[in-house]
PDB file of C-alpha atoms in Angstrom:
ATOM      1  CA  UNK A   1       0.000   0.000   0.000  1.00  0.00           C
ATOM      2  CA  UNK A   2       3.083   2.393   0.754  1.00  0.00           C
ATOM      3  CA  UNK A   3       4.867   1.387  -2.331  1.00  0.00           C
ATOM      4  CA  UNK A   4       1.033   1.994  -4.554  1.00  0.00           C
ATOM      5  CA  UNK A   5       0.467   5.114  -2.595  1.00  0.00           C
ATOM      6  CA  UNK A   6       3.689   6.569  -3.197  1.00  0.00           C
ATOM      7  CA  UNK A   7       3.799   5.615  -7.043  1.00  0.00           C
ATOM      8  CA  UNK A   8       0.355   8.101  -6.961  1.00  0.00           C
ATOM      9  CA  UNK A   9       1.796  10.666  -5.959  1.00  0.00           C
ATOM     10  CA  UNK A  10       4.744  10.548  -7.993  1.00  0.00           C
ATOM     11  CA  UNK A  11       1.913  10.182 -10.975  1.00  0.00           C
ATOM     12  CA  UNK A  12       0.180  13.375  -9.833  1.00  0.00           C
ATOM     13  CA  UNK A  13       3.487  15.230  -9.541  1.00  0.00           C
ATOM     14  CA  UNK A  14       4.942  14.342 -12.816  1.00  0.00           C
ATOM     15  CA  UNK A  15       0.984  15.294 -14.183  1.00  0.00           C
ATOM     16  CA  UNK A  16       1.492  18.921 -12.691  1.00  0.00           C
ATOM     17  CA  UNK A  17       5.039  19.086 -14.319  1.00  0.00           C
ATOM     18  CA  UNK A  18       3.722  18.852 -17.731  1.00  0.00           C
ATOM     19  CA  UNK A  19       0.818  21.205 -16.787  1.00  0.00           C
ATOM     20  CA  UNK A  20       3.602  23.599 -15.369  1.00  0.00           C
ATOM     21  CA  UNK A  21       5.896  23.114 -18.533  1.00  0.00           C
ATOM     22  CA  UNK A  22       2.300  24.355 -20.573  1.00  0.00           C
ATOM     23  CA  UNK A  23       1.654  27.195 -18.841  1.00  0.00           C
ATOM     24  CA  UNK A  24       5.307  28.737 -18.910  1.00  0.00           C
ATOM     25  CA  UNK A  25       5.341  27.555 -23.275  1.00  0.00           C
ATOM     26  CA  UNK A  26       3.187  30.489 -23.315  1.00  0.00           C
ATOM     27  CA  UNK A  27       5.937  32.620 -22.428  1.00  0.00           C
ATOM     28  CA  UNK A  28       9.710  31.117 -22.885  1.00  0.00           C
ATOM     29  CA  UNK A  29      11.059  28.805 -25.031  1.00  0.00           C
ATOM     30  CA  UNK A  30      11.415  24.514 -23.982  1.00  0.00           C
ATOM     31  CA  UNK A  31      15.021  24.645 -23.641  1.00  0.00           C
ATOM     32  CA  UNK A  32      14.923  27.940 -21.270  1.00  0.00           C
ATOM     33  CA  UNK A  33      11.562  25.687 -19.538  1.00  0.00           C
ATOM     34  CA  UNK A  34      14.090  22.779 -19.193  1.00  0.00           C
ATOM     35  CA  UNK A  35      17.282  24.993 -17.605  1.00  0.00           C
ATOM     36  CA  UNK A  36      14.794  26.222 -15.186  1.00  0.00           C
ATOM     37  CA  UNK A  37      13.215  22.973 -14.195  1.00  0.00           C
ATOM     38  CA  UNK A  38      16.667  21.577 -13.633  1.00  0.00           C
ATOM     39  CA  UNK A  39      17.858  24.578 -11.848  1.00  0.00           C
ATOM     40  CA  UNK A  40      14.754  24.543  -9.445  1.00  0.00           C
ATOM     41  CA  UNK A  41      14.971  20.824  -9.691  1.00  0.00           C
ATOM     42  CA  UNK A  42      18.400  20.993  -8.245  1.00  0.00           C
ATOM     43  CA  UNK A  43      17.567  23.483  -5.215  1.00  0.00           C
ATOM     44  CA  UNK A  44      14.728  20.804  -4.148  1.00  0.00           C
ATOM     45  CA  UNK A  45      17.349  17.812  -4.408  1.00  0.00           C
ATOM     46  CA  UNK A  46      20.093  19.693  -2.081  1.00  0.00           C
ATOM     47  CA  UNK A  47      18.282  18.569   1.438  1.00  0.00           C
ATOM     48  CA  UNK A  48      19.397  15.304   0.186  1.00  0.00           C
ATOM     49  CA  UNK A  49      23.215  16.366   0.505  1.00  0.00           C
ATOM     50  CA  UNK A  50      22.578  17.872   3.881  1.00  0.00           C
ATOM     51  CA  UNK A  51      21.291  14.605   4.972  1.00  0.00           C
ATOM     52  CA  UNK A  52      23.618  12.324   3.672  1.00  0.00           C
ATOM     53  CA  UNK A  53      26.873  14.496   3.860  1.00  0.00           C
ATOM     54  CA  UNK A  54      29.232  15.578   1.376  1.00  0.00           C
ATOM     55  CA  UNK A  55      30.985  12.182   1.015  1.00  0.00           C
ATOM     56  CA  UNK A  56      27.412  10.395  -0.222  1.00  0.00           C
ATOM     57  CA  UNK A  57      29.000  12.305  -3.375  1.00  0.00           C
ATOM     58  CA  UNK A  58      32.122   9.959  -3.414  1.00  0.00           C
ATOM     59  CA  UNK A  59      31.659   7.778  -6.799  1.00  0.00           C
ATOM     60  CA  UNK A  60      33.540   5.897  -9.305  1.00  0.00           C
ATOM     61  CA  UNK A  61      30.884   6.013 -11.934  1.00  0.00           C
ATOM     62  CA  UNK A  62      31.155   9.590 -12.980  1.00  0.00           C
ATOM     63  CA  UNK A  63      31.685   8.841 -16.483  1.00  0.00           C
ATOM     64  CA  UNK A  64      28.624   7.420 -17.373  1.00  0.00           C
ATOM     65  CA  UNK A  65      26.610   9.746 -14.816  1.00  0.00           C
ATOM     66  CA  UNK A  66      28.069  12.362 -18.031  1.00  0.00           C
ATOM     67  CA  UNK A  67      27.272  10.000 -20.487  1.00  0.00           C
ATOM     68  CA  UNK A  68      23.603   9.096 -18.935  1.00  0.00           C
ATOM     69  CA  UNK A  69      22.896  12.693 -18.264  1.00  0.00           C
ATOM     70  CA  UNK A  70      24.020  13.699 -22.224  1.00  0.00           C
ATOM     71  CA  UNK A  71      21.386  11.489 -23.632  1.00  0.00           C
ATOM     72  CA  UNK A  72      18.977  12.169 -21.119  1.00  0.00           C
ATOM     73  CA  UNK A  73      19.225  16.359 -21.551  1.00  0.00           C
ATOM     74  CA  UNK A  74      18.108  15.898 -25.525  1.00  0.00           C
ATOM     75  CA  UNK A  75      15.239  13.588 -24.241  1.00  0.00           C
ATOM     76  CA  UNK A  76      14.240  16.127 -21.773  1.00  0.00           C
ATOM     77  CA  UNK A  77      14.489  18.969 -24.507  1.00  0.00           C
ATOM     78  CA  UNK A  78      12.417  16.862 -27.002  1.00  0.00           C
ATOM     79  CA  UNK A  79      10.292  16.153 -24.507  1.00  0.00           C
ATOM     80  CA  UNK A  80       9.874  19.531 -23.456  1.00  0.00           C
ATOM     81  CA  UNK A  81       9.095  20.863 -26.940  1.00  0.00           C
ATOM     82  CA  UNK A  82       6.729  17.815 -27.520  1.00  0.00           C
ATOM     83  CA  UNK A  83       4.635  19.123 -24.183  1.00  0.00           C
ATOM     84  CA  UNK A  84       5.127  22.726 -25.404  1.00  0.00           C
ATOM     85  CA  UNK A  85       3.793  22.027 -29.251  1.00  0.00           C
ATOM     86  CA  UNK A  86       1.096  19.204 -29.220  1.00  0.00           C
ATOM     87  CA  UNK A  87      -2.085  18.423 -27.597  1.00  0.00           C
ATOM     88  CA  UNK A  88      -0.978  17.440 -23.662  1.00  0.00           C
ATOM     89  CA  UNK A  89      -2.703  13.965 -24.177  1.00  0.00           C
ATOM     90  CA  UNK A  90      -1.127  13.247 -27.345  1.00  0.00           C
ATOM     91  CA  UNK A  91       2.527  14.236 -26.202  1.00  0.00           C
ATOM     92  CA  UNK A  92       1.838  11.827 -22.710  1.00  0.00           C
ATOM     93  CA  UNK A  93       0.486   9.243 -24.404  1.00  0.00           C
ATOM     94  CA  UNK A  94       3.592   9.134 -27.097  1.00  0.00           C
ATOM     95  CA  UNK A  95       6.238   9.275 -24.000  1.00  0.00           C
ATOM     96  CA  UNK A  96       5.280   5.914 -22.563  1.00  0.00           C
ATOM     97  CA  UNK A  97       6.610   4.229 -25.738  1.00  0.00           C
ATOM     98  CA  UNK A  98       9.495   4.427 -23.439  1.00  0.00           C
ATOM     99  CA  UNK A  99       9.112   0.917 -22.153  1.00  0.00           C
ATOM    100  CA  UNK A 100       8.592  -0.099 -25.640  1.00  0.00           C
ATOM    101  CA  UNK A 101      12.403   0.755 -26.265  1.00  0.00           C
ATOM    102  CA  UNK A 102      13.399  -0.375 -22.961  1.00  0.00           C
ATOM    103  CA  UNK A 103      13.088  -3.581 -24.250  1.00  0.00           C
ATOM    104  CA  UNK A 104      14.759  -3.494 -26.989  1.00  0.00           C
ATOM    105  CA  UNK A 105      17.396  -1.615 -25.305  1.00  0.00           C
ATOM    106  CA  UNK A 106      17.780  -4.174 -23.017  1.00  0.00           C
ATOM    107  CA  UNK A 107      17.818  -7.533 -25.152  1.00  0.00           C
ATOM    108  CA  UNK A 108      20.737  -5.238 -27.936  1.00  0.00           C
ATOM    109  CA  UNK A 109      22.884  -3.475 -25.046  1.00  0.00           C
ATOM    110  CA  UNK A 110      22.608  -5.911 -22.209  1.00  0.00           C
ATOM    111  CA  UNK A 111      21.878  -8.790 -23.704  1.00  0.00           C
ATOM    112  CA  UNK A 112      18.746  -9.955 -22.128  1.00  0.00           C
ATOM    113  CA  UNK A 113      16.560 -12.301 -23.037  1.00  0.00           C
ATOM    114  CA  UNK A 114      13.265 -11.588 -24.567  1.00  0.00           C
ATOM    115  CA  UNK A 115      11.025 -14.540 -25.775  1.00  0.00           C
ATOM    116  CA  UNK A 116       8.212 -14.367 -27.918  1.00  0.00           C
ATOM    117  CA  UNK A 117       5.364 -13.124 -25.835  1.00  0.00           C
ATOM    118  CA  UNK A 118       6.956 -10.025 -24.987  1.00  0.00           C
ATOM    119  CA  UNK A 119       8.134  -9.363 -28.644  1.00  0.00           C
ATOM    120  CA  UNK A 120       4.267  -9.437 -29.278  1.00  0.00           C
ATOM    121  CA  UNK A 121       3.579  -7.174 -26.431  1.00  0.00           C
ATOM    122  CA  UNK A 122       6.169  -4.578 -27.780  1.00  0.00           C
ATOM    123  CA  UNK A 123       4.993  -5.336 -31.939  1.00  0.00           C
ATOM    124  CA  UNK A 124       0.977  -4.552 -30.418  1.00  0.00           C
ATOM    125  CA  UNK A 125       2.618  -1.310 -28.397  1.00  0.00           C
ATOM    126  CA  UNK A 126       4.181   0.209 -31.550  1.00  0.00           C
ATOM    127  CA  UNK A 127       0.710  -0.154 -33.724  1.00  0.00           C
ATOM    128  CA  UNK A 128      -0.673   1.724 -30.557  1.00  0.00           C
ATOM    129  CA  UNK A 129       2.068   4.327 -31.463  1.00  0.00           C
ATOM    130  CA  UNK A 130       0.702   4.407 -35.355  1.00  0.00           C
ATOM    131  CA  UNK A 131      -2.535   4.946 -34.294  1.00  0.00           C
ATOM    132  CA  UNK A 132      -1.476   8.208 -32.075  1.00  0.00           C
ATOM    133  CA  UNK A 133       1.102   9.280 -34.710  1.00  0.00           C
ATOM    134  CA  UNK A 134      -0.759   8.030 -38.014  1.00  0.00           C
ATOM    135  CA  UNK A 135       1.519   9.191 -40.266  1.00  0.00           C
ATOM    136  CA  UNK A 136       0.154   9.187 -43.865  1.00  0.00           C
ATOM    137  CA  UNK A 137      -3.003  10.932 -42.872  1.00  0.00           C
ATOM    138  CA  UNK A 138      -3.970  14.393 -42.449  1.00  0.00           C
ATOM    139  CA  UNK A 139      -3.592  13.925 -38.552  1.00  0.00           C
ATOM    140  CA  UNK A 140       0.089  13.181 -39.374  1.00  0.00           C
ATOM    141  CA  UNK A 141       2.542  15.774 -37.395  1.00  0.00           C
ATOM    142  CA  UNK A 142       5.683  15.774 -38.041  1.00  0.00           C
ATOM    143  CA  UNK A 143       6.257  17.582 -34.327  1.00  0.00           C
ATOM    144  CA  UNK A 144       4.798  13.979 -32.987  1.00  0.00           C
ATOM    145  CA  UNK A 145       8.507  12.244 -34.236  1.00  0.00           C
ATOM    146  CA  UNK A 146       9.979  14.207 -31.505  1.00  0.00           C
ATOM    147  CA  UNK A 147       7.602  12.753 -28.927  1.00  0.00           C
ATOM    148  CA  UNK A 148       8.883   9.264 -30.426  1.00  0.00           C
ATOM    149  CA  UNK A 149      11.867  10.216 -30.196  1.00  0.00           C
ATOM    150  CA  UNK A 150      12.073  11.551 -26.459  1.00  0.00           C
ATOM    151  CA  UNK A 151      10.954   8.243 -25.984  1.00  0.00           C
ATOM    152  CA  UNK A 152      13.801   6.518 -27.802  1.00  0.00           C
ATOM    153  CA  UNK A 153      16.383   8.244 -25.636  1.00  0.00           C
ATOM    154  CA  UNK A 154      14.702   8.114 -22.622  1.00  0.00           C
ATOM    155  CA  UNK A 155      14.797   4.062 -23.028  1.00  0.00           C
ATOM    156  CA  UNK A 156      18.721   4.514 -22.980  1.00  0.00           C
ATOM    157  CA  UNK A 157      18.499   6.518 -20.143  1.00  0.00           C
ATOM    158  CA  UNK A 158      16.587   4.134 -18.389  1.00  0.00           C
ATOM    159  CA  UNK A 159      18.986   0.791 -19.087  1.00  0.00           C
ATOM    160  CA  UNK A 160      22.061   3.200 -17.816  1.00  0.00           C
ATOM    161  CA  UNK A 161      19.824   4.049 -15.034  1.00  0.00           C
ATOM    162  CA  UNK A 162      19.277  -0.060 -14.540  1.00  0.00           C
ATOM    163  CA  UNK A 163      23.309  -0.004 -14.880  1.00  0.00           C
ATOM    164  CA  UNK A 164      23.993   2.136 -11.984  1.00  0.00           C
ATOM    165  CA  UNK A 165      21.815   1.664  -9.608  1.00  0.00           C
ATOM    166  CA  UNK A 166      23.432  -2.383  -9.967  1.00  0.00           C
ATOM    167  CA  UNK A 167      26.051   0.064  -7.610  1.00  0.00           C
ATOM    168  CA  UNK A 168      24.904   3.198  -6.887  1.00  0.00           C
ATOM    169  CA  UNK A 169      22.428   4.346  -4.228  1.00  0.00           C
ATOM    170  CA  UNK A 170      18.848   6.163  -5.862  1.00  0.00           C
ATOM    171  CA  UNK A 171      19.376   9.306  -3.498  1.00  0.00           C
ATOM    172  CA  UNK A 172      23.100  10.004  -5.433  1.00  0.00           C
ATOM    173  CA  UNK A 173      22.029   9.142  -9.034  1.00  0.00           C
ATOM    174  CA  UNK A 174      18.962  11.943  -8.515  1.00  0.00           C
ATOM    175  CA  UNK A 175      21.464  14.591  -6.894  1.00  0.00           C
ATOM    176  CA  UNK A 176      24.354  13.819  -9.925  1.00  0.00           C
ATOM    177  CA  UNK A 177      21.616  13.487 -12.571  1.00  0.00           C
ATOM    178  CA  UNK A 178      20.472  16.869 -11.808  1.00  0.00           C
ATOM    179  CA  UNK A 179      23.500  18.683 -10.898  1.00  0.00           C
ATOM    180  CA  UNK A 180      24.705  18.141 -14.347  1.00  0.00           C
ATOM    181  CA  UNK A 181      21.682  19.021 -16.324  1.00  0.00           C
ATOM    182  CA  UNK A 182      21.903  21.963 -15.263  1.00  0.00           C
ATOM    183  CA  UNK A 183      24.788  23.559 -17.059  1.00  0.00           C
ATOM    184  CA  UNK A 184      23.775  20.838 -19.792  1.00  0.00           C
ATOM    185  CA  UNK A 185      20.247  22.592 -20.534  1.00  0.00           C
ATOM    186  CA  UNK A 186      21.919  26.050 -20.118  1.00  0.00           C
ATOM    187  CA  UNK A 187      24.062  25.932 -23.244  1.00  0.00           C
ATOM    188  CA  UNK A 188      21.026  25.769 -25.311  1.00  0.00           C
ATOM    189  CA  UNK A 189      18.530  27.973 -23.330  1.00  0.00           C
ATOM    190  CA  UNK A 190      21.373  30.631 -23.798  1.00  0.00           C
ATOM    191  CA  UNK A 191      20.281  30.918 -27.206  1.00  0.00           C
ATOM    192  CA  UNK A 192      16.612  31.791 -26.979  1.00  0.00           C
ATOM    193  CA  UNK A 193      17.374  33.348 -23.454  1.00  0.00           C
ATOM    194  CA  UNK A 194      14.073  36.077 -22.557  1.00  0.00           C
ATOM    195  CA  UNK A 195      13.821  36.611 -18.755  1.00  0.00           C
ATOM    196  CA  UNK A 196      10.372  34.996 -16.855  1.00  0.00           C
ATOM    197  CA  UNK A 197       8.105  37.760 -15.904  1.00  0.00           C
ATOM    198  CA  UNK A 198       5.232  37.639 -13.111  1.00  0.00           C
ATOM    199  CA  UNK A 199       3.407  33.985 -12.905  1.00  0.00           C
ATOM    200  CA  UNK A 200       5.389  32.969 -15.516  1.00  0.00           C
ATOM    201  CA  UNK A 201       7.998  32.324 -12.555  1.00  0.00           C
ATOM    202  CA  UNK A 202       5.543  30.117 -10.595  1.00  0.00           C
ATOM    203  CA  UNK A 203       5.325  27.669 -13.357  1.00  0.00           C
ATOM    204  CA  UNK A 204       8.913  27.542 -13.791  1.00  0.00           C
ATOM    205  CA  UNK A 205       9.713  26.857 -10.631  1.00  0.00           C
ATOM    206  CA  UNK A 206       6.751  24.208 -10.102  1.00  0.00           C
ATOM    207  CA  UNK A 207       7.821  22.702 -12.646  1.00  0.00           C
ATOM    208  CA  UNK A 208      11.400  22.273 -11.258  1.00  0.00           C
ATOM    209  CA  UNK A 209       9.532  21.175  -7.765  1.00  0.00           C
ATOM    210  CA  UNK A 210       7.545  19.187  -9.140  1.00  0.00           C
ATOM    211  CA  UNK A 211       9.643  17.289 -11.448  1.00  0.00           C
ATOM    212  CA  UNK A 212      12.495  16.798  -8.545  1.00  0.00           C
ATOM    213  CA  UNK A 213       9.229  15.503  -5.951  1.00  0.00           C
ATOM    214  CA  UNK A 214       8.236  12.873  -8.462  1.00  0.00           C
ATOM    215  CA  UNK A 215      11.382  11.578  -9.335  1.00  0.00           C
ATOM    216  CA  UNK A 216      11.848  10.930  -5.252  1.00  0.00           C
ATOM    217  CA  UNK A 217       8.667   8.867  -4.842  1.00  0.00           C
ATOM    218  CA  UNK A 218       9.248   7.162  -8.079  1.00  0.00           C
ATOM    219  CA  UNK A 219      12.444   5.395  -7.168  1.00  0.00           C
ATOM    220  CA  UNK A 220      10.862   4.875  -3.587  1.00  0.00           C
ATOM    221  CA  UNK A 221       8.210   3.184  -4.983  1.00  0.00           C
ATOM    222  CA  UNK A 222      10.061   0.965  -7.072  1.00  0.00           C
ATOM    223  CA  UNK A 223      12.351   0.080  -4.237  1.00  0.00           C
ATOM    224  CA  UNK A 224       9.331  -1.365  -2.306  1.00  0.00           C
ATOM    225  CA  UNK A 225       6.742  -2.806  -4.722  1.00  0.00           C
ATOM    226  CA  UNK A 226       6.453  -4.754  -7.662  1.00  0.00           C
ATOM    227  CA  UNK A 227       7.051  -2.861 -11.427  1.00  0.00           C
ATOM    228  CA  UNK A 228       4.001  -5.044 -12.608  1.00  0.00           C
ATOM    229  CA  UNK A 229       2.032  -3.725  -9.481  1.00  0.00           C
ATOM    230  CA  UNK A 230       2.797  -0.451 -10.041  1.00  0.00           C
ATOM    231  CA  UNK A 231       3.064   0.033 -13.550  1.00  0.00           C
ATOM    232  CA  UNK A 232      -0.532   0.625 -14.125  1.00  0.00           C
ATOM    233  CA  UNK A 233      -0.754   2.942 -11.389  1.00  0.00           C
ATOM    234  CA  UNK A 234       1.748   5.474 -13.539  1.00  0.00           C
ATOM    235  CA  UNK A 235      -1.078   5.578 -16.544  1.00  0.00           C
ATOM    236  CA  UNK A 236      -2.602   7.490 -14.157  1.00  0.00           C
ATOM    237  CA  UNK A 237      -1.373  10.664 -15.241  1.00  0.00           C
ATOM    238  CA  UNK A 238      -2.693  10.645 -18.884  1.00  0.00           C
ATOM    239  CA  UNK A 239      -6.517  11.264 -17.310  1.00  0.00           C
ATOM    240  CA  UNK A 240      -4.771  13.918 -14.888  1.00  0.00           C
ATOM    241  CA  UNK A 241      -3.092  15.591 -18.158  1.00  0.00           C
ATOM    242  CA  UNK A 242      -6.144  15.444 -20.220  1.00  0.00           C
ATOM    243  CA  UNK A 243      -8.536  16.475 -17.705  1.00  0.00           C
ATOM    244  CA  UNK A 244      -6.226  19.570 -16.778  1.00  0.00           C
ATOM    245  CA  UNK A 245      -5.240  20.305 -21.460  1.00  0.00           C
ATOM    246  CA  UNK A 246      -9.089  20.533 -21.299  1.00  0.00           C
ATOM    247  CA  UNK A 247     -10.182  22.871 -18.662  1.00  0.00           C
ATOM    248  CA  UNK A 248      -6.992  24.972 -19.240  1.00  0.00           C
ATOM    249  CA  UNK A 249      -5.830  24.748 -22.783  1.00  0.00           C
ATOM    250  CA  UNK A 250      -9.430  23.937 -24.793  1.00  0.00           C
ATOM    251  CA  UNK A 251      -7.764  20.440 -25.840  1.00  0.00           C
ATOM    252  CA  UNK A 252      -9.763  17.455 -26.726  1.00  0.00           C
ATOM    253  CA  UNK A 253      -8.623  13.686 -26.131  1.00  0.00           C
ATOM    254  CA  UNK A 254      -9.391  12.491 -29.729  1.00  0.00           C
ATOM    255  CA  UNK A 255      -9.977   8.813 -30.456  1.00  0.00           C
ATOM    256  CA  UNK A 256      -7.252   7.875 -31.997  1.00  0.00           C
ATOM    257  CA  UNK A 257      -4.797   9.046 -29.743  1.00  0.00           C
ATOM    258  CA  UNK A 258      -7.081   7.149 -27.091  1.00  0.00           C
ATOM    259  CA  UNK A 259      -7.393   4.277 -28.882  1.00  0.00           C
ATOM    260  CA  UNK A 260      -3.538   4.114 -29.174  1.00  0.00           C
ATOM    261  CA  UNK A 261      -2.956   5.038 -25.281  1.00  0.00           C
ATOM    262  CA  UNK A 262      -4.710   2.456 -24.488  1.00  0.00           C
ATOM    263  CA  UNK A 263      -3.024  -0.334 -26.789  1.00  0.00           C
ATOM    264  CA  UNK A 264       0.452   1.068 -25.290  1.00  0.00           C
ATOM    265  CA  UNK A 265      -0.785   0.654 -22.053  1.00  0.00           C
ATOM    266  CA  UNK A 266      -1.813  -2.281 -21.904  1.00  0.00           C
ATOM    267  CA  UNK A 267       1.436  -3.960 -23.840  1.00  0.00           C
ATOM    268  CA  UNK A 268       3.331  -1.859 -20.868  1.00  0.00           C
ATOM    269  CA  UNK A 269       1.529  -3.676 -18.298  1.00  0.00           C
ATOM    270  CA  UNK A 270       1.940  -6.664 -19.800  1.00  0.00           C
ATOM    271  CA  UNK A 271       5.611  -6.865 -20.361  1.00  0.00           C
ATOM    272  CA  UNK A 272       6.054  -5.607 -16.661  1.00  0.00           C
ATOM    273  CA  UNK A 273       3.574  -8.456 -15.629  1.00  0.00           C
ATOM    274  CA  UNK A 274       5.770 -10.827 -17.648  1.00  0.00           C
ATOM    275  CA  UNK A 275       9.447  -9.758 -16.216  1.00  0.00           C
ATOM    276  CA  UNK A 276       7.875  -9.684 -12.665  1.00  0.00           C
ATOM    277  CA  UNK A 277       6.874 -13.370 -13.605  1.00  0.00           C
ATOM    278  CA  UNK A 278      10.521 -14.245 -14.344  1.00  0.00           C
ATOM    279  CA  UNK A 279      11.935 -12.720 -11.984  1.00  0.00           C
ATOM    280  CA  UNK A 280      10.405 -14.031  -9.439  1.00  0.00           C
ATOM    281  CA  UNK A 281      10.671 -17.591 -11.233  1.00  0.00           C
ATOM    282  CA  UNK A 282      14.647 -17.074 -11.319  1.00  0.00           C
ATOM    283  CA  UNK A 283      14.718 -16.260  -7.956  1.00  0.00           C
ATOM    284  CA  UNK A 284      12.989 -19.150  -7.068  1.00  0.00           C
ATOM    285  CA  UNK A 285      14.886 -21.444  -8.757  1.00  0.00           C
ATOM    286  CA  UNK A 286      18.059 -19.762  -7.276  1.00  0.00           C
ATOM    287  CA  UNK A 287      16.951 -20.203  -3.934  1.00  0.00           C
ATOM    288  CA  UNK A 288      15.804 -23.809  -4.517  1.00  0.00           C
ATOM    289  CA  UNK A 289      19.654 -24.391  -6.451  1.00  0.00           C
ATOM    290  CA  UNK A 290      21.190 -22.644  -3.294  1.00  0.00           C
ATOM    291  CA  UNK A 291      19.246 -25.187  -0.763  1.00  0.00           C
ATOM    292  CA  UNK A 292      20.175 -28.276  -2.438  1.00  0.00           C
ATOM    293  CA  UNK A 293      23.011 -29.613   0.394  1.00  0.00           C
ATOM    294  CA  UNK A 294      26.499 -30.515  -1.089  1.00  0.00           C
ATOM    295  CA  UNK A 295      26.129 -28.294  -4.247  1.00  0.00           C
TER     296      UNK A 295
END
């Protein structure tokens, strides 16, 4: 119940993110919207320092922290622009293709193995992508690639993220992961640099807050329940976004991009129902090989 309740919240706080990132599009470019969110992001994340101490810093992996945090700035500026340029709904609903990739990711970089079931699940979560993205037709947008493609480096993200934490506690990788996106995101917010003025601040620095918060509960959550548990609870935030593009922004949740939400979701929940399944089986049968006497 901790682990479900806690995976919620993270939901709602990433939801009020992408509201946040919205609001300040009206005003600032993504890329100054993504320096800010990782420069408020970072102020939020320093109470973790103070209560850890300055040698929780001590690491061997800072190499691919740079590497990680390089591929995950351009999928946090795509992702950004995505949020700033199409309908809320559509732009959620295209960024959990991320598991999608993750799989692939995993079975090319770290070999793992991926039978046939969960190729299905991934083939049925990419025709959920078509029918969002539809390209061909006069719903086609050629802005909806960069959603994909958030998506596509996010998935590398995620497998380094798998990669570290094999060593590295989750408190560290959120305080190094943020420390260096910020100078990252200011090298190209630089270039379309216009100050914040009034509320315009507010929604910057929510966004930051926010973002920070529900990356927190997020790898709290998955420390203490089950991905296939609390996978579904993460869809979650495509009502919350399409609730809030409606009452705020006018927007619509059209039936295609529906339809396709909910063939991605479901292939997600399946191929987190399906690892849980073997991991638990491999665990199993590690435990029984481990109580076999004389072995």
């Amino acid at each position: 119940m901790r682990a479900a309740l806690l995976m919620l919240g993270s939901t709602a706080l990433f939801a009020l993110m992408v509201i946040a990132i919205r609001l300040a599009s009206a005003s600032l470019h993504t890329f100054e919207i993504a320096f800010f969110r990782n420069f408020f992001g970072l102020l939020a994340a320093l109470p973790l320092v103070w209560r850890h101490g300055p040698g929780f810093l001590r690491t061997t992996q800072f190499p691919r922290y740079l590497f990680r945090c390089l591929v995950g700035i351009c999928s946090m500026l795509a992702g950004f622009w995505a949020i700033g340029h199409l309908p809320l709904a559509q732009a959620v609903s295209l960024s959990y293709s991320t598991p999608l990739f993750v799989t692939i990711a995993a079975a090319a970089m770290l070999g793992e193995q991926v039978r046939a079931r969960r190729w299905a699940a991934v083939v049925a979560g990419f025709v959920g992508v078509l029918l969002i993205v539809r390209p061909g037709t006069s719903g086609f947008s050629t802005g909806s690639l960069v959603a994909v493609l958030a998506a596509l480096l996010s998935s590398i993200v995620a497998i380094q993220i798998k990669q570290l934490s094999a060593s590295e506690p989750a408190d560290r990788i959120v305080i190094y992961t943020t420390a260096l996106w910020v100078p990252m995101s200011l090298v190209p917010a630089l270039g379309v640099w216009v100050w914040p003025q009034g509320i315009v601040w507010l929604w910057v620095v929510a966004a930051g807050v926010f973002g920070t918060g529900g990356h927190m509960l997020w790898t709290r959550a998955l420390k203490l329940g089950e991905v296939s548990a609390l996978t579904p609870i993460s869809f979650m935030q495509l009502p919350i976004v399409a609730v809030f593009g409606w009452l705020l922004f006018d927007e619509s949740l059209d039936r295609w991009t529906l339809a396709g939400a909910l063939v991605i979701l479901g292939a997600n929940a399946y191929i987190a129902h399906r690892e849980a399944v073997l991991a638990r089986r491999a665990a199993s049968e590690g435990a029984g090989a481990a109580a076999k006497p004389g072995e």
